[in-house]
Amino acid sequence: MTSLALSVLLALVSAVCYAAGAILQEHVAATTPRLAAAPLRRGSWWAAVTLNGTGAVLHVIALAYGPLSVVQPLGALTIVFALPMAAIFVRRRVGGSGWRGALLATAGLAGLLSLTGTSRAQSLAEQEGVWLIVITVATIAVLAGAARLMRSPVIRSVLLAAAAGTAFGVSSVVTKNVAVEWTWDAWQDALPGLVTIGLLASGGVLLSQASYRGAGLASPLATATVVNPVVATAVGIAALGENFRHGTPGTLLALVAALVASTGLVMLTVHNAEAEAETEAAAGEDPVAVAEAPAAPGHDGHDATGGGGGPEDPEGPGGSGPHAVPDAPAGPAEPGTPLLLPQPIPRQPTSEDDPGPRLPECGEAVLQHHA
């Protein structure tokens, strides 16, 4: 096997590991309570972290055996691998628009990475490194803060995934910077960079885990997968002397590729938002059924014979509804048990001095028990 074939194989296995890790993360997010430390108690979450770490190691090894222009675009296949794997293993179906969005995001990212050129090894100056960390932390804070203000789970997940991709991208830049400056005689000088890498990578993992809650798999995964290399490429061009291949035409093609990738992300976001709306509509209560449900007598704390808010009679054989009048009682009423009627009945005269039938006062008419 040639070195090129080995690098391609390693890059493909790396993409599969990333996809499997993302599927496990999304599954943990969907089945874990909303607690900050809840995923840490799940073995499947640690399996996802292990898969992501394995994917990162295999990607670095692939870069050692093959050119950057081949290995980096293959990493974008994570999105393409994740969708069928999710359909097979966790039965998460993706519609046609979701597939189109994923393919556009993958194609745009692959084109962008293939046009990114390389340059001689160059490290960040100390002042540039400080400013990079400050800007990165501020960007992540803004994205995470905006995500907390969003009511839509889809928009919130995209913002959190963008923050995770930013953390991963800058972590890659710092990793490269440490690798360029590394010397075994002065390894202590690399400790600040190693600590920064650990903090950024840990923050990226936690942010990506939060991005999968309530938004499915495709949209947050595609966002993080695209933002990660885009941020790293932007920093490389701005601070490390990197550029796009083929001069001005290559730069224009890179912009087109970035537009294609962005279109794919928008399609995925809209697709997930529509799916969320359909799910909420299907899970909502039927207002007609709620309106027809009979209220229990005395629910307002009063006796069924009267009180504030007006009494409601139970359903009887003469009809249905709260105001139905029974045709005839099923049997003699218990002594002292009043029965409200919708219309008052006249009181019969009891003596010669009684002026005649009259209407009783409100609530006075009852049916008395006859022995």
PDB file of N, CA, C and O in Angstrom, residues 59 70 120 130 151 156 161 171-172 187 204 247 259 263 281 292 348 352 365:
ATOM      1  N   HIS A  59      -6.431  11.475  12.058  1.00  0.00           N
ATOM      2  CA  HIS A  59      -6.315  12.575  11.102  1.00  0.00           C
ATOM      3  C   HIS A  59      -4.895  13.135  11.077  1.00  0.00           C
ATOM      4  O   HIS A  59      -4.349  13.432  10.006  1.00  0.00           O
ATOM      5  N   VAL A  70      -5.284  16.556   0.092  1.00  0.00           N
ATOM      6  CA  VAL A  70      -6.072  15.326  -0.025  1.00  0.00           C
ATOM      7  C   VAL A  70      -6.738  14.975   1.300  1.00  0.00           C
ATOM      8  O   VAL A  70      -7.917  14.612   1.347  1.00  0.00           O
ATOM      9  N   ARG A 120       5.764  27.846   4.466  1.00  0.00           N
ATOM     10  CA  ARG A 120       6.806  27.373   5.367  1.00  0.00           C
ATOM     11  C   ARG A 120       6.304  27.458   6.809  1.00  0.00           C
ATOM     12  O   ARG A 120       5.424  28.242   7.142  1.00  0.00           O
ATOM     13  N   VAL A 130      -1.557  36.101  22.236  1.00  0.00           N
ATOM     14  CA  VAL A 130      -2.417  36.648  23.285  1.00  0.00           C
ATOM     15  C   VAL A 130      -3.697  37.224  22.683  1.00  0.00           C
ATOM     16  O   VAL A 130      -4.809  36.974  23.170  1.00  0.00           O
ATOM     17  N   ARG A 151     -35.092  31.278  21.725  1.00  0.00           N
ATOM     18  CA  ARG A 151     -36.142  30.337  22.110  1.00  0.00           C
ATOM     19  C   ARG A 151     -36.176  29.122  21.208  1.00  0.00           C
ATOM     20  O   ARG A 151     -36.596  28.049  21.630  1.00  0.00           O
ATOM     21  N   ARG A 156     -30.528  27.994  18.547  1.00  0.00           N
ATOM     22  CA  ARG A 156     -29.636  27.869  19.695  1.00  0.00           C
ATOM     23  C   ARG A 156     -28.544  26.834  19.439  1.00  0.00           C
ATOM     24  O   ARG A 156     -27.372  27.051  19.764  1.00  0.00           O
ATOM     25  N   ALA A 161     -22.995  25.267  18.223  1.00  0.00           N
ATOM     26  CA  ALA A 161     -22.097  24.515  17.352  1.00  0.00           C
ATOM     27  C   ALA A 161     -21.046  25.429  16.728  1.00  0.00           C
ATOM     28  O   ALA A 161     -19.886  25.036  16.554  1.00  0.00           O
ATOM     29  N   SER A 171      -7.993  25.821  18.575  1.00  0.00           N
ATOM     30  CA  SER A 171      -7.176  24.774  19.193  1.00  0.00           C
ATOM     31  C   SER A 171      -6.226  24.142  18.178  1.00  0.00           C
ATOM     32  O   SER A 171      -5.063  23.847  18.499  1.00  0.00           O
ATOM     33  N   SER A 172      -6.698  23.962  16.947  1.00  0.00           N
ATOM     34  CA  SER A 172      -5.819  23.425  15.896  1.00  0.00           C
ATOM     35  C   SER A 172      -4.683  24.397  15.591  1.00  0.00           C
ATOM     36  O   SER A 172      -3.530  23.975  15.374  1.00  0.00           O
ATOM     37  N   TRP A 187      10.987  22.126  26.801  1.00  0.00           N
ATOM     38  CA  TRP A 187       9.581  21.740  26.699  1.00  0.00           C
ATOM     39  C   TRP A 187       8.696  22.535  27.664  1.00  0.00           C
ATOM     40  O   TRP A 187       7.499  22.652  27.462  1.00  0.00           O
ATOM     41  N   GLY A 204     -14.767  23.047  23.649  1.00  0.00           N
ATOM     42  CA  GLY A 204     -15.413  22.664  22.400  1.00  0.00           C
ATOM     43  C   GLY A 204     -16.265  21.417  22.545  1.00  0.00           C
ATOM     44  O   GLY A 204     -17.374  21.333  21.994  1.00  0.00           O
ATOM     45  N   GLY A 247      -3.633  31.974  -6.830  1.00  0.00           N
ATOM     46  CA  GLY A 247      -3.740  33.421  -6.799  1.00  0.00           C
ATOM     47  C   GLY A 247      -5.168  33.932  -6.691  1.00  0.00           C
ATOM     48  O   GLY A 247      -6.006  33.390  -5.955  1.00  0.00           O
ATOM     49  N   LEU A 259     -19.537  30.038  -0.058  1.00  0.00           N
ATOM     50  CA  LEU A 259     -20.953  30.337  -0.262  1.00  0.00           C
ATOM     51  C   LEU A 259     -21.775  29.060  -0.380  1.00  0.00           C
ATOM     52  O   LEU A 259     -22.880  28.961   0.167  1.00  0.00           O
ATOM     53  N   THR A 263     -24.719  27.897   2.131  1.00  0.00           N
ATOM     54  CA  THR A 263     -26.065  27.543   1.650  1.00  0.00           C
ATOM     55  C   THR A 263     -26.511  26.201   2.216  1.00  0.00           C
ATOM     56  O   THR A 263     -27.666  26.031   2.622  1.00  0.00           O
ATOM     57  N   ALA A 281     -46.404  20.681  16.574  1.00  0.00           N
ATOM     58  CA  ALA A 281     -47.811  20.689  16.172  1.00  0.00           C
ATOM     59  C   ALA A 281     -48.458  19.332  16.414  1.00  0.00           C
ATOM     60  O   ALA A 281     -49.617  19.244  16.822  1.00  0.00           O
ATOM     61  N   GLU A 292     -64.498  20.270  25.207  1.00  0.00           N
ATOM     62  CA  GLU A 292     -65.632  19.391  25.423  1.00  0.00           C
ATOM     63  C   GLU A 292     -65.527  18.604  26.714  1.00  0.00           C
ATOM     64  O   GLU A 292     -66.469  17.928  27.108  1.00  0.00           O
ATOM     65  N   GLN A 348     -96.725  26.214  45.079  1.00  0.00           N
ATOM     66  CA  GLN A 348     -98.167  26.014  45.117  1.00  0.00           C
ATOM     67  C   GLN A 348     -98.745  26.647  46.389  1.00  0.00           C
ATOM     68  O   GLN A 348     -98.095  26.681  47.436  1.00  0.00           O
ATOM     69  N   GLU A 352    -105.739  29.230  52.301  1.00  0.00           N
ATOM     70  CA  GLU A 352    -106.621  30.198  51.665  1.00  0.00           C
ATOM     71  C   GLU A 352    -106.065  31.609  51.730  1.00  0.00           C
ATOM     72  O   GLU A 352    -106.391  32.455  50.909  1.00  0.00           O
ATOM     73  N   ALA A 365     -85.756  27.198  44.700  1.00  0.00           N
ATOM     74  CA  ALA A 365     -86.565  26.103  44.180  1.00  0.00           C
ATOM     75  C   ALA A 365     -85.788  24.811  44.255  1.00  0.00           C
ATOM     76  O   ALA A 365     -84.677  24.713  43.759  1.00  0.00           O
TER      77      ALA A 365
END
